[in-house]
mmCIF file with all atom_site columns, C-alpha atoms in Angstrom:
data_model
loop_
_atom_site.group_PDB
_atom_site.id
_atom_site.type_symbol
_atom_site.label_atom_id
_atom_site.label_alt_id
_atom_site.label_comp_id
_atom_site.label_asym_id
_atom_site.label_entity_id
_atom_site.label_seq_id
_atom_site.pdbx_PDB_ins_code
_atom_site.Cartn_x
_atom_site.Cartn_y
_atom_site.Cartn_z
_atom_site.occupancy
_atom_site.B_iso_or_equiv
_atom_site.pdbx_formal_charge
_atom_site.auth_seq_id
_atom_site.auth_comp_id
_atom_site.auth_asym_id
_atom_site.auth_atom_id
_atom_site.pdbx_PDB_model_num
ATOM 1  C CA . MET A 1 1  ? 132.450 134.607 71.418 1.00 87.00 ? 1  MET A CA 1
ATOM 2  C CA . ALA A 1 2  ? 134.307 135.926 75.157 1.00 88.00 ? 2  ALA A CA 1
ATOM 3  C CA . TYR A 1 3  ? 134.605 139.112 76.376 1.00 90.00 ? 3  TYR A CA 1
ATOM 4  C CA . ILE A 1 4  ? 137.732 140.060 78.533 1.00 91.00 ? 4  ILE A CA 1
ATOM 5  C CA . SER A 1 5  ? 138.374 143.189 80.681 1.00 93.00 ? 5  SER A CA 1
ATOM 6  C CA . TYR A 1 6  ? 141.785 144.177 81.675 1.00 92.00 ? 6  TYR A CA 1
ATOM 7  C CA . GLU A 1 7  ? 143.668 146.882 82.760 1.00 94.00 ? 7  GLU A CA 1
ATOM 8  C CA . THR A 1 8  ? 145.804 148.882 81.012 1.00 92.00 ? 8  THR A CA 1
ATOM 9  C CA . PRO A 1 9  ? 148.269 151.904 81.652 1.00 93.00 ? 9  PRO A CA 1
ATOM 10 C CA . ASP A 1 10 ? 145.457 154.469 80.351 1.00 94.00 ? 10 ASP A CA 1
ATOM 11 C CA . GLY A 1 11 ? 142.813 152.406 82.062 1.00 94.00 ? 11 GLY A CA 1
ATOM 12 C CA . VAL A 1 12 ? 139.895 149.547 81.452 1.00 94.00 ? 12 VAL A CA 1
ATOM 13 C CA . ALA A 1 13 ? 140.056 147.825 77.559 1.00 92.00 ? 13 ALA A CA 1
ATOM 14 C CA . GLU A 1 14 ? 137.689 145.652 76.765 1.00 92.00 ? 14 GLU A CA 1
ATOM 15 C CA . GLU A 1 15 ? 137.629 142.902 73.699 1.00 88.00 ? 15 GLU A CA 1
ATOM 16 C CA . GLU A 1 16 ? 135.672 140.685 72.343 1.00 90.00 ? 16 GLU A CA 1
ATOM 17 C CA . VAL A 1 17 ? 137.295 137.587 70.532 1.00 89.00 ? 17 VAL A CA 1
ATOM 18 C CA . ASP A 1 18 ? 136.568 133.744 69.514 1.00 89.00 ? 18 ASP A CA 1
ATOM 19 C CA . ALA A 1 19 ? 136.505 131.955 72.882 1.00 87.00 ? 19 ALA A CA 1
ATOM 20 C CA . ASP A 1 20 ? 139.075 129.426 71.387 1.00 87.00 ? 20 ASP A CA 1
ATOM 21 C CA . ASN A 1 21 ? 141.632 132.393 70.898 1.00 89.00 ? 21 ASN A CA 1
ATOM 22 C CA . ILE A 1 22 ? 142.235 132.340 74.609 1.00 89.00 ? 22 ILE A CA 1
ATOM 23 C CA . SER A 1 23 ? 144.879 130.028 76.321 1.00 89.00 ? 23 SER A CA 1
ATOM 24 C CA . ASP A 1 24 ? 147.370 130.387 79.229 1.00 87.00 ? 24 ASP A CA 1
ATOM 25 C CA . SER A 1 25 ? 150.259 132.442 78.098 1.00 87.00 ? 25 SER A CA 1
ATOM 26 C CA . GLY A 1 26 ? 153.787 130.882 78.328 1.00 82.00 ? 26 GLY A CA 1
ATOM 27 C CA . LYS A 1 27 ? 155.191 134.577 78.791 1.00 83.00 ? 27 LYS A CA 1
ATOM 28 C CA . VAL A 1 28 ? 153.503 136.030 81.980 1.00 87.00 ? 28 VAL A CA 1
ATOM 29 C CA . ALA A 1 29 ? 151.691 133.960 84.730 1.00 90.00 ? 29 ALA A CA 1
ATOM 30 C CA . GLY A 1 30 ? 148.457 134.885 82.747 1.00 91.00 ? 30 GLY A CA 1
ATOM 31 C CA . VAL A 1 31 ? 146.590 134.749 79.426 1.00 92.00 ? 31 VAL A CA 1
ATOM 32 C CA . ARG A 1 32 ? 147.038 134.753 75.911 1.00 92.00 ? 32 ARG A CA 1
ATOM 33 C CA . VAL A 1 33 ? 144.563 136.403 73.757 1.00 91.00 ? 33 VAL A CA 1
ATOM 34 C CA . LYS A 1 34 ? 144.633 136.161 69.847 1.00 91.00 ? 34 LYS A CA 1
ATOM 35 C CA . VAL A 1 35 ? 142.852 139.409 68.723 1.00 87.00 ? 35 VAL A CA 1
ATOM 36 C CA . GLU A 1 36 ? 141.138 140.309 65.347 1.00 87.00 ? 36 GLU A CA 1
ATOM 37 C CA . ASP A 1 37 ? 144.407 141.691 63.618 1.00 90.00 ? 37 ASP A CA 1
ATOM 38 C CA . GLY A 1 38 ? 146.214 138.060 64.415 1.00 90.00 ? 38 GLY A CA 1
ATOM 39 C CA . SER A 1 39 ? 148.812 139.653 66.976 1.00 92.00 ? 39 SER A CA 1
ATOM 40 C CA . TYR A 1 40 ? 148.288 138.304 70.763 1.00 92.00 ? 40 TYR A CA 1
ATOM 41 C CA . LEU A 1 41 ? 148.273 139.754 74.020 1.00 89.00 ? 41 LEU A CA 1
ATOM 42 C CA . HIS A 1 42 ? 149.911 138.075 77.188 1.00 92.00 ? 42 HIS A CA 1
ATOM 43 C CA . ILE A 1 43 ? 147.727 139.757 79.962 1.00 92.00 ? 43 ILE A CA 1
ATOM 44 C CA . PRO A 1 44 ? 149.519 138.847 83.567 1.00 93.00 ? 44 PRO A CA 1
ATOM 45 C CA . TYR A 1 45 ? 146.354 137.116 85.967 1.00 90.00 ? 45 TYR A CA 1
ATOM 46 C CA . ALA A 1 46 ? 146.608 140.747 88.743 1.00 91.00 ? 46 ALA A CA 1
ATOM 47 C CA . ARG A 1 47 ? 145.506 142.712 85.233 1.00 93.00 ? 47 ARG A CA 1
ATOM 48 C CA . VAL A 1 48 ? 142.394 140.476 84.248 1.00 92.00 ? 48 VAL A CA 1
ATOM 49 C CA . TYR A 1 49 ? 139.212 141.501 85.485 1.00 92.00 ? 49 TYR A CA 1
ATOM 50 C CA . ARG A 1 50 ? 136.898 139.542 83.627 1.00 90.00 ? 50 ARG A CA 1
ATOM 51 C CA . ILE A 1 51 ? 136.583 136.998 81.072 1.00 88.00 ? 51 ILE A CA 1
ATOM 52 C CA . ARG A 1 52 ? 132.635 136.593 79.656 1.00 87.00 ? 52 ARG A CA 1
ATOM 53 C CA . MET A 1 53 ? 131.844 133.630 78.249 1.00 84.00 ? 53 MET A CA 1
ATOM 54 C CA . SER A 1 54 ? 129.097 131.158 77.396 1.00 78.00 ? 54 SER A CA 1
ATOM 55 C CA . GLU A 1 55 ? 129.419 127.991 79.912 1.00 76.00 ? 55 GLU A CA 1
ATOM 56 C CA . GLU A 1 56 ? 129.472 125.357 76.476 1.00 76.00 ? 56 GLU A CA 1
ATOM 57 C CA . GLU A 1 57 ? 132.737 127.778 75.445 1.00 74.00 ? 57 GLU A CA 1
ATOM 58 C CA . GLY A 1 58 ? 134.289 127.397 78.988 1.00 71.00 ? 58 GLY A CA 1
ATOM 59 C CA . LYS A 1 59 ? 134.880 123.724 79.125 1.00 70.00 ? 59 LYS A CA 1
ATOM 60 C CA . VAL A 1 60 ? 137.938 122.316 78.282 1.00 65.00 ? 60 VAL A CA 1
ATOM 61 C CA . SER A 1 61 ? 137.958 119.067 76.998 1.00 65.00 ? 61 SER A CA 1
ATOM 62 C CA . TYR A 1 62 ? 141.231 116.810 78.305 1.00 65.00 ? 62 TYR A CA 1
ATOM 63 C CA . SER A 1 63 ? 139.845 113.339 76.357 1.00 67.00 ? 63 SER A CA 1
ATOM 64 C CA . SER A 1 64 ? 142.586 112.522 74.332 1.00 61.00 ? 64 SER A CA 1
ATOM 65 C CA . PRO A 1 65 ? 142.028 113.289 70.453 1.00 57.00 ? 65 PRO A CA 1
#
């Protein structure tokens, strides 16, 4: 699991999501987060406070399948 904290118009929000559901956003210079209801959050880097996950979850494999 991963926890992402970000700024909203109403203050700070935190979402708990599967770490595999966090990726680079193609809509904004930031991250894309798939939330529990199947929708996506596109959060600009300037509004992201923190993304917490285990070291193993945070690793990216660049090897070919």
